[in-house]
Coordinates of C-alpha atoms and ligand atoms in Angstrom, one line a residue:
X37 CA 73.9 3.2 -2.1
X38 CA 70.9 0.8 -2.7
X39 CA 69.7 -0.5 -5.7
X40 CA 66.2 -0.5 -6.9
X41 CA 65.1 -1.9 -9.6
X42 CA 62.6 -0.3 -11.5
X43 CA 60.0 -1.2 -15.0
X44 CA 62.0 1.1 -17.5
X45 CA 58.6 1.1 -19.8
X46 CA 55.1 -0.7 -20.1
X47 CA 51.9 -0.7 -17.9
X48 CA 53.8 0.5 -14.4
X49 CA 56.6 2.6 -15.2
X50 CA 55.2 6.0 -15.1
X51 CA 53.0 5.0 -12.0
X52 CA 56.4 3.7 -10.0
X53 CA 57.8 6.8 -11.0
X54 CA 55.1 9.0 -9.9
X55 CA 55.1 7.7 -6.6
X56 CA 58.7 7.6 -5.6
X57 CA 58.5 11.5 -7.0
X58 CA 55.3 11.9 -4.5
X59 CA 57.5 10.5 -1.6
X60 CA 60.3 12.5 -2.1
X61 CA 62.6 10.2 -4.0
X62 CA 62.6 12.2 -7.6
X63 CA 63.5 9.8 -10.2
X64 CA 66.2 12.3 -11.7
X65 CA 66.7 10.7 -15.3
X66 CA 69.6 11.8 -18.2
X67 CA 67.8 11.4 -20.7
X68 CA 64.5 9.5 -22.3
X69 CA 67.1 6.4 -22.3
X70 CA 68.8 6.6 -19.3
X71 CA 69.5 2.9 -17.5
X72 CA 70.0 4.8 -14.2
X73 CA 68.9 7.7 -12.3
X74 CA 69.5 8.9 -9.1
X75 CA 66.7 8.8 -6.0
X76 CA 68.3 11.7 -4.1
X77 CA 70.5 10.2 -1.2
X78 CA 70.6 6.8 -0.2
X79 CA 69.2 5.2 -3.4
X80 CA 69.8 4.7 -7.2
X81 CA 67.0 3.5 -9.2
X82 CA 68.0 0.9 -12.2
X83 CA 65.6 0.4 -15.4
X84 CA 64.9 -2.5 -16.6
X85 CA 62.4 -4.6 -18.2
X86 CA 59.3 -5.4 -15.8
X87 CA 60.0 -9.0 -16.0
X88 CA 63.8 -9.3 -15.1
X89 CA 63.0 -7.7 -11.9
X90 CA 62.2 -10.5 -10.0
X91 CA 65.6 -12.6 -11.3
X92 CA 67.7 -9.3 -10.5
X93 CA 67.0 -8.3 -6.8
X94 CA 66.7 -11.9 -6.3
X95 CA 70.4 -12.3 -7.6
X96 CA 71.8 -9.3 -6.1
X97 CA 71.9 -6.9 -9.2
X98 CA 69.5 -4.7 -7.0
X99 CA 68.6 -4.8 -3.4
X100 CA 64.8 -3.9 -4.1
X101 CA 62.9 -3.5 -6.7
X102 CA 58.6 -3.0 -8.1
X103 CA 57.3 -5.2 -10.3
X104 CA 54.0 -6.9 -11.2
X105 CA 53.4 -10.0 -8.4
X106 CA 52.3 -12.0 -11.3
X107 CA 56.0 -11.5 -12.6
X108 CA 57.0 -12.5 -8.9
X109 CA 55.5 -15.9 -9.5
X110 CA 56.1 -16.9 -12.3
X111 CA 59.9 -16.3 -11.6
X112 CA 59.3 -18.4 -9.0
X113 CA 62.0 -17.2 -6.9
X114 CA 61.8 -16.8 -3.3
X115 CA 61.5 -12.8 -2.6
X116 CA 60.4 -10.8 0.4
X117 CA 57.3 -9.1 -0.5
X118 CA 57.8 -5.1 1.7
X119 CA 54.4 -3.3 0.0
X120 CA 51.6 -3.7 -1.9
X121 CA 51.1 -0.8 -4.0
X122 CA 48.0 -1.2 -5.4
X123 CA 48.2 0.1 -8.8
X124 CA 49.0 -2.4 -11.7
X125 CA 45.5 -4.7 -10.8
X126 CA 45.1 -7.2 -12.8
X127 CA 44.8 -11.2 -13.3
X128 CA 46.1 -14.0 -14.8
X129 CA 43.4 -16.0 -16.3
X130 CA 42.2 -18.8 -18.4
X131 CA 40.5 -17.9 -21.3
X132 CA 38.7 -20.2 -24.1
X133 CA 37.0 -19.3 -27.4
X134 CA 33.2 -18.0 -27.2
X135 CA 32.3 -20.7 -29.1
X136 CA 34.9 -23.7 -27.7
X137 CA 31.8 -25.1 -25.3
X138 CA 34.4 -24.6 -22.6
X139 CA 32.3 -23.1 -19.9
X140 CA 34.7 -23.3 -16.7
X141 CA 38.0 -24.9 -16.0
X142 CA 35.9 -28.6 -14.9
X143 CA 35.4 -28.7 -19.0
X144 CA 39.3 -28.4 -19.9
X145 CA 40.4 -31.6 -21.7
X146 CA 43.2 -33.8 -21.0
X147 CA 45.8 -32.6 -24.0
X148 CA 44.0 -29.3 -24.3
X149 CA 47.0 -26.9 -26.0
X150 CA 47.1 -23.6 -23.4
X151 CA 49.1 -20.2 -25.0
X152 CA 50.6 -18.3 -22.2
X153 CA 54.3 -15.9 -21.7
X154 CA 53.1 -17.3 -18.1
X155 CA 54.6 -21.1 -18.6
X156 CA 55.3 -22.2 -15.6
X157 CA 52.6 -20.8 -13.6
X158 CA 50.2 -22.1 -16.0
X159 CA 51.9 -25.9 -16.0
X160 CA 51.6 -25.1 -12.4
X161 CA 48.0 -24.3 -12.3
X162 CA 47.0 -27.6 -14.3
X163 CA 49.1 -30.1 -12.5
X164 CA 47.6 -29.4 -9.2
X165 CA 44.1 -29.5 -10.7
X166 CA 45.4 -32.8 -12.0
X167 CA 44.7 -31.8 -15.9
X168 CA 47.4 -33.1 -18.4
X169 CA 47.6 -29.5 -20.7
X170 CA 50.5 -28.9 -23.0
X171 CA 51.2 -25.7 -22.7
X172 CA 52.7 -23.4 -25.7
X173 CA 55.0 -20.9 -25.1
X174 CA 54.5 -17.6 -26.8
X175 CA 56.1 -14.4 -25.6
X176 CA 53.4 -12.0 -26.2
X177 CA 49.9 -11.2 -28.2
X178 CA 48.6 -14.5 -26.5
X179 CA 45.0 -13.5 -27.5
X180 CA 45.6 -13.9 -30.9
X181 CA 46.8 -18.0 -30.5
X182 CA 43.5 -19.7 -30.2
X183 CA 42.3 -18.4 -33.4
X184 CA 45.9 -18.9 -35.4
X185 CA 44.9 -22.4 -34.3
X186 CA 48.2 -22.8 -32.4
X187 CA 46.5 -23.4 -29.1
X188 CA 42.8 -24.5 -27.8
X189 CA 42.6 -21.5 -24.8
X190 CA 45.0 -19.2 -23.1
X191 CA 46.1 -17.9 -20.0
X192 CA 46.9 -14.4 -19.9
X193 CA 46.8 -10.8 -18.0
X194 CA 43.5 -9.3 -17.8
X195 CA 42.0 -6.4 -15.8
X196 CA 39.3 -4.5 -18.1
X197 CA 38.6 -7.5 -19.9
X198 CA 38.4 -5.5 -23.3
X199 CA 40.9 -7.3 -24.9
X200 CA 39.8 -10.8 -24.4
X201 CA 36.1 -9.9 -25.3
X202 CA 37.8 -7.8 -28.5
X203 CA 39.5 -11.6 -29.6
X204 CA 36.2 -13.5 -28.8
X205 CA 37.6 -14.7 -25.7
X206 CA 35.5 -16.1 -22.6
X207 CA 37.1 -15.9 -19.0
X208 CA 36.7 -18.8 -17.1
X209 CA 38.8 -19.2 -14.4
X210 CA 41.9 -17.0 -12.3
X211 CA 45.2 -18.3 -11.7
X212 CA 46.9 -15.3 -10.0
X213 CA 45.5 -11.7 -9.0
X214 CA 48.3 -9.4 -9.4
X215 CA 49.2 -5.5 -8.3
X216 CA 52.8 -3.9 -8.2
X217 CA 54.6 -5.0 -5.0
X218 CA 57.8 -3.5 -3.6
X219 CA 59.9 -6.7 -3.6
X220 CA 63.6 -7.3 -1.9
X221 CA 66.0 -10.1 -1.5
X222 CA 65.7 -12.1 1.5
X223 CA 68.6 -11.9 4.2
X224 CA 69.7 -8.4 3.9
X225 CA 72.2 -6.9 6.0
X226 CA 70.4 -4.8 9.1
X227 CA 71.7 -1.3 7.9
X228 CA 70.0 -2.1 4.1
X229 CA 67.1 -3.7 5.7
X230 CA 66.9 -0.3 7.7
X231 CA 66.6 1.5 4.8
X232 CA 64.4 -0.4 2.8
X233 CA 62.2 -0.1 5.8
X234 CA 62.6 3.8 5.4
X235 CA 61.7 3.1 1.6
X236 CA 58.5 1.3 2.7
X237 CA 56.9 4.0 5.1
X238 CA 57.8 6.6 2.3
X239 CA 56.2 5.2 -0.2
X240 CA 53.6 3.7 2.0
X241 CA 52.7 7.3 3.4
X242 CA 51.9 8.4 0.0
X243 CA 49.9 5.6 -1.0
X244 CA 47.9 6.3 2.7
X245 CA 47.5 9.9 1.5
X246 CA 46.0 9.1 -1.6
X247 CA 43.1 7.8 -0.4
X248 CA 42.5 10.4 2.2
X249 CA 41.2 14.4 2.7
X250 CA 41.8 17.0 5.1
X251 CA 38.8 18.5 6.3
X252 CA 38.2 21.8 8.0
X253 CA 34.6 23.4 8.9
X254 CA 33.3 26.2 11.0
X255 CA 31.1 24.3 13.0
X256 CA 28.2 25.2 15.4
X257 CA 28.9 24.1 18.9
X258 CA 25.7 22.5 19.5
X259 CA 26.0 20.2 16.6
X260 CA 29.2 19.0 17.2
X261 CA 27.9 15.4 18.4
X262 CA 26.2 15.0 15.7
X263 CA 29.8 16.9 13.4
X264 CA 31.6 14.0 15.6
X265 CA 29.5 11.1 13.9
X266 CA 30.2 12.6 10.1
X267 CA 34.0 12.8 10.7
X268 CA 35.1 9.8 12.9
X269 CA 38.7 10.7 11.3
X270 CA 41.9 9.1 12.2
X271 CA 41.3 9.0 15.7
X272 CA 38.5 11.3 15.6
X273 CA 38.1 15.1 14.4
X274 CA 40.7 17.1 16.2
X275 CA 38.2 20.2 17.7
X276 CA 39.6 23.8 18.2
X277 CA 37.7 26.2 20.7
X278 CA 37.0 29.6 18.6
X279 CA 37.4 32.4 21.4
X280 CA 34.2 33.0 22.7
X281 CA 32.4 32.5 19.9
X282 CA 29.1 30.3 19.0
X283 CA 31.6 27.9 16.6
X284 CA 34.3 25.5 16.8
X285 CA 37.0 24.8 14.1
X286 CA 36.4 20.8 13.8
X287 CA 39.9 19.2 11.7
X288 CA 39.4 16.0 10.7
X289 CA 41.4 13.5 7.9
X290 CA 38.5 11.6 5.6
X291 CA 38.1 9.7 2.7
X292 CA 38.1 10.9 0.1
X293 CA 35.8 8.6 -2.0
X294 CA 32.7 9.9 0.2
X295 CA 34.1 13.6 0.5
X296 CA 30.7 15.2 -1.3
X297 CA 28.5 13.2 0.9
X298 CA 30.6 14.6 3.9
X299 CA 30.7 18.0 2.9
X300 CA 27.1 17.5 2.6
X301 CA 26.3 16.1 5.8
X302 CA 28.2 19.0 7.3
X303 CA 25.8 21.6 5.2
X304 CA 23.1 20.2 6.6
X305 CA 24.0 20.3 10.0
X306 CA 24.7 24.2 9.6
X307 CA 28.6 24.1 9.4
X308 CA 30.4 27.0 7.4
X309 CA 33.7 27.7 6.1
X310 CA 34.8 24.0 4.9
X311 CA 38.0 23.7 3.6
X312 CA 39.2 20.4 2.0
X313 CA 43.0 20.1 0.7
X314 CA 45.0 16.9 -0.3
X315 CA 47.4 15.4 1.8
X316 CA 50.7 14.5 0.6
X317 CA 51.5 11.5 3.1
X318 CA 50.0 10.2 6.1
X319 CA 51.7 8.1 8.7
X320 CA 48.9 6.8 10.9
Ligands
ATP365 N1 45.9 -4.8 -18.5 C1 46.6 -4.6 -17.5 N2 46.1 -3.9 -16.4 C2 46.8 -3.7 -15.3 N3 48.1 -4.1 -15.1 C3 48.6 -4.8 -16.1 C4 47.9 -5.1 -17.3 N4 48.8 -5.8 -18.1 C5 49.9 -5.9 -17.5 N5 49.9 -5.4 -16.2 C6 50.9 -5.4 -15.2 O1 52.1 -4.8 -15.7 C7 53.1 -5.7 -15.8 C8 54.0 -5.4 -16.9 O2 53.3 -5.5 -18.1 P1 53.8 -4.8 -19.4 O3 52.8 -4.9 -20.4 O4 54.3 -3.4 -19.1 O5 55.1 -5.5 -19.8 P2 55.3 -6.8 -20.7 O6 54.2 -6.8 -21.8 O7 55.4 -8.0 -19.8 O8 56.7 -6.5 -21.2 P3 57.3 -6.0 -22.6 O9 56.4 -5.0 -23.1 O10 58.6 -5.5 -22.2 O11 57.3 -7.2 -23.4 C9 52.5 -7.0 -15.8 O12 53.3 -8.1 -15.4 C10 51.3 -6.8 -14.9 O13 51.7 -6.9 -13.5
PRP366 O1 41.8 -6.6 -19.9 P1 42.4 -5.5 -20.7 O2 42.2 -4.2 -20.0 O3 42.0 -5.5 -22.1 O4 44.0 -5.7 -20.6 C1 44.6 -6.9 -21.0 C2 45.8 -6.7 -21.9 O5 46.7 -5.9 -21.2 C3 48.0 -6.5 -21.4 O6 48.6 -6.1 -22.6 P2 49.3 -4.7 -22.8 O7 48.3 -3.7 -23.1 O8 50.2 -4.4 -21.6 O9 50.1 -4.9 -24.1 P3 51.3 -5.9 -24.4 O10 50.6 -7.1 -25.1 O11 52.2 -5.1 -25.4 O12 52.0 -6.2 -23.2 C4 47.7 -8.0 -21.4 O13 48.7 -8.7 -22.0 C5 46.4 -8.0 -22.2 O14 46.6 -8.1 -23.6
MG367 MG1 51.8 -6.1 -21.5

């Protein structure tokens, strides 16, 4: 049985947990507090705090496990990185008061005070940008620092940028862009690594499916050149000869971000009977 390692609460949890339930690994939980749950079969998911994951599958405690990449370096530990999952966007940035005069990081003072949960990639940062910051450690609300005069600017997580604009705060530089990745401990046996590699096209099949439509249409024979240039599909539109008829049944997978324009396109060109339904994975 493999361990994965899962955020038992905060910004990613109940996105993790709807995608392993999309691909077929239901996170079956006892309870609101359950530390465990099963993944049907060959895995058991573990819960615990988004920022021990990296430490834990790196350790051994769990063979795989999501977390946010910005957790991934700042534990610094060497981790192979299976999957980006692309939900969780966000960025570790520097941040000064509106009103500090500090316009971009080129106007960060030697023994300028920097708040940040995010210490070591933040020492990091400065040192190879060759400024001498001290940095403050605080474990949380780092917004709040530069006005409890504790620290001069900040470098925290960001992705609407509501907060730091709520707390008067001017962005004005990125250390780290961060999603959820699907992370493992290097050197695993080959029949673990096998699985893990099943664990990556599952969930990686749902993430492809997400982003995608399946299109039907009745579509006039005569236009289907111009039906071929709407759908280029996978590997184009899959065509079906309607017996002896004027039509064709064109199939074709789409994305789904441009699905009215398609739809559409296909009106105008005189096609009939379109169907659109959602995929639930996609292996190219
Ligand atoms: N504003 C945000 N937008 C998108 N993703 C975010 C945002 N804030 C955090 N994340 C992602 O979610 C991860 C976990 O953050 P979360 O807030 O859930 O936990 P935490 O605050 O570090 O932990 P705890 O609440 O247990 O102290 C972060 O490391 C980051 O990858
Ligand atoms: O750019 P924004 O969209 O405003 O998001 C940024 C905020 O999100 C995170 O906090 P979170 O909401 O996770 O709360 P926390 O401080 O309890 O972790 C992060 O620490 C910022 O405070
Ligand atoms: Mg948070």
């Amino acid at each position: 049985m493999l361990k994965i390692a899962l955020p038992n609460k905060g910004r990613l949890s109940e996105e993790v947990r709807e995608l392993f339930n999309d691909a077929g690994l239901e996170v079956r939980v006892r309870g609101e507090r359950a530390l465990t749950a099963s993944l049907g079969g060959e895995f058991e998911a573990i819960f615990v705090r988004a920022q021990d994951i990296p430490e834990f599958v790196a350790d051994g405690a769990a063979d795989a496990g999501v977390t946010g990449w910005d957790l991934v370096c700042e534990s610094g530990r060497e981790l192979d990185l299976l999957m980006d999952l692309e939900f969780g966007k966000c960025r570790l940035v520097v941040a000064a008061r509106e009103e500090s005069g500090i316009q971009k990081l080129e106007d960060i003072q030697d023994g300028v005070r920097v708040a940040s949960s995010f210490t070591r990639l933040t020492q990091e940062f400065f040192t190879k940008r060759g400024q001498r910051v001290t940095v403050v450690p605080v474990s949380g609300a780092t917004e709040i620092a530069p006005h409890l005069g504790i620290a001069d600017i900040i470098v925290d997580l960001t992705s609407t940028g509501s907060t730091l604009k709520m707390n008067g705060l001017r962005e004005v530089g990125t250390v780290v862009q961060s999603s959820a990745r699907l992370i493992a401990r290097k050197g695993h046996e080959p029949e673990a690594a096998a699985k893990l590699e099943e664990l990556r096209q599952a969930l990686g099949s749902v993430l492809a499916a997400r982003g995608k439509r399946y299109l039907m249409a009745n579509v006039p024979r005569r236009v289907l050149p111009n039906v071929r240039e709407v759908l280029p599909g996978l590997n184009g539109p899959t065509v079906v000869d309607v017996q002896g008829g004027d039509y064709v049944a064109v199939h074709a997978v789409v994305p789904a971000k441009s699905i009215y324009r398609t739809i559409a396109a296909l009106k105008t060109l005189g096609c009939e009977g379109i169907l659109v339904t959602r995929i639930e994975r996609l292996m190219p």
